[in-house]
Amino acid sequence: MNKRVAQLLNDQVNKEFFSAYLYLGISKYFEREGLKGFASWYKAQAAEEQEHAMKIYDYLLDEDEDVILKQIAGVSVDFKEVIDAAKEADKHEKYITEEIVKIMDAAVDDKDYKTQLFLNWFITEQQEEERNSKEMVAKIKLLGKDKKNLYLLDKELAARK
Ligand code: OFO
């Protein structure tokens, strides 16, 4: 594998673990706000992000590449309002999509078809992640002002496995 592609994939392992960390922080914020449904939704999201990191980790090792496990940055989840937490997640997913596209660009430049095929899964996944995070912002915008509606939304989100 080309060094730059391997380096970008390595960096992405860290970014996916950071995503998990960020979502865990958001989950903690909701837990402390008494919104257990939101908390469990974001905790499930954190678990998904760890799976994303491990997918890349396994791919690198399968390709006989090293995996450098760098330090994971801290997260600040001092949100003023519930919607700010959802907006943070939405902004983060857009950023992650850009990062995946950068790796895809490098793989295309290098005619690395195997990595392109591998990354196709992530491109599709990011489409879903962005859709979910955008919907969450929209729902909170629509229902979040009214405490009773927020409670109902919290109940709905608790259903995510
Ligand atoms: Fe890994 O998809 Fe979100 O960040």
PDB file of N, CA, C and O and ligand atoms in Angstrom, residues 16 19 23 45 49 52 92-93 96 122 125-126 129, ligand 1:
ATOM      1  N   GLU A  16     -11.834   7.929  14.167  1.00  0.00           N
ATOM      2  CA  GLU A  16     -13.036   7.147  14.492  1.00  0.00           C
ATOM      3  C   GLU A  16     -13.098   6.898  16.006  1.00  0.00           C
ATOM      4  O   GLU A  16     -14.173   6.950  16.594  1.00  0.00           O
ATOM      5  N   SER A  19     -14.309   9.970  17.454  1.00  0.00           N
ATOM      6  CA  SER A  19     -15.766  10.066  17.268  1.00  0.00           C
ATOM      7  C   SER A  19     -16.476   9.316  18.394  1.00  0.00           C
ATOM      8  O   SER A  19     -17.456   9.801  18.960  1.00  0.00           O
ATOM      9  N   TYR A  23     -18.989  11.009  21.071  1.00  0.00           N
ATOM     10  CA  TYR A  23     -20.369  10.555  21.289  1.00  0.00           C
ATOM     11  C   TYR A  23     -20.589  10.094  22.726  1.00  0.00           C
ATOM     12  O   TYR A  23     -21.681  10.276  23.274  1.00  0.00           O
ATOM     13  N   GLN A  45     -24.236   5.084  19.397  1.00  0.00           N
ATOM     14  CA  GLN A  45     -23.443   5.719  18.337  1.00  0.00           C
ATOM     15  C   GLN A  45     -21.943   5.577  18.640  1.00  0.00           C
ATOM     16  O   GLN A  45     -21.146   5.292  17.750  1.00  0.00           O
ATOM     17  N   GLU A  49     -18.968   3.792  16.382  1.00  0.00           N
ATOM     18  CA  GLU A  49     -17.714   4.443  15.965  1.00  0.00           C
ATOM     19  C   GLU A  49     -16.502   3.564  16.278  1.00  0.00           C
ATOM     20  O   GLU A  49     -15.542   3.531  15.512  1.00  0.00           O
ATOM     21  N   HIS A  52     -16.212   1.222  13.545  1.00  0.00           N
ATOM     22  CA  HIS A  52     -15.607   1.836  12.359  1.00  0.00           C
ATOM     23  C   HIS A  52     -14.079   1.841  12.488  1.00  0.00           C
ATOM     24  O   HIS A  52     -13.357   1.513  11.548  1.00  0.00           O
ATOM     25  N   HIS A  92     -19.548  17.345  13.278  1.00  0.00           N
ATOM     26  CA  HIS A  92     -18.489  16.334  13.311  1.00  0.00           C
ATOM     27  C   HIS A  92     -18.651  15.320  12.173  1.00  0.00           C
ATOM     28  O   HIS A  92     -17.670  14.944  11.522  1.00  0.00           O
ATOM     29  N   GLU A  93     -19.882  14.899  11.916  1.00  0.00           N
ATOM     30  CA  GLU A  93     -20.097  13.916  10.833  1.00  0.00           C
ATOM     31  C   GLU A  93     -19.713  14.488   9.472  1.00  0.00           C
ATOM     32  O   GLU A  93     -19.160  13.777   8.624  1.00  0.00           O
ATOM     33  N   ILE A  96     -16.037  14.263   9.277  1.00  0.00           N
ATOM     34  CA  ILE A  96     -15.586  12.879   9.041  1.00  0.00           C
ATOM     35  C   ILE A  96     -15.779  12.494   7.572  1.00  0.00           C
ATOM     36  O   ILE A  96     -14.910  11.851   6.967  1.00  0.00           O
ATOM     37  N   PHE A 122     -17.537   3.018   3.761  1.00  0.00           N
ATOM     38  CA  PHE A 122     -17.518   4.216   4.612  1.00  0.00           C
ATOM     39  C   PHE A 122     -18.261   5.389   3.965  1.00  0.00           C
ATOM     40  O   PHE A 122     -18.877   6.182   4.652  1.00  0.00           O
ATOM     41  N   GLU A 125     -21.817   4.679   4.565  1.00  0.00           N
ATOM     42  CA  GLU A 125     -22.072   4.853   5.994  1.00  0.00           C
ATOM     43  C   GLU A 125     -22.158   6.346   6.345  1.00  0.00           C
ATOM     44  O   GLU A 125     -23.036   6.768   7.104  1.00  0.00           O
ATOM     45  N   GLN A 126     -21.261   7.141   5.780  1.00  0.00           N
ATOM     46  CA  GLN A 126     -21.273   8.581   6.083  1.00  0.00           C
ATOM     47  C   GLN A 126     -22.546   9.254   5.589  1.00  0.00           C
ATOM     48  O   GLN A 126     -23.046  10.185   6.217  1.00  0.00           O
ATOM     49  N   GLU A 129     -24.897   8.467   8.307  1.00  0.00           N
ATOM     50  CA  GLU A 129     -24.539   9.216   9.524  1.00  0.00           C
ATOM     51  C   GLU A 129     -24.961  10.673   9.406  1.00  0.00           C
ATOM     52  O   GLU A 129     -25.493  11.258  10.347  1.00  0.00           O
TER      53      GLU A 129
HETATM   54 FE1  OFO B   1     -17.544   6.791  11.834  1.00  0.00          FE
HETATM   55  O1  OFO B   1     -19.047   7.593  11.302  1.00  0.00           O
HETATM   56 FE2  OFO B   1     -19.535   8.888  12.536  1.00  0.00          FE
HETATM   57  O2  OFO B   1     -17.955   9.745  12.780  1.00  0.00           O
END
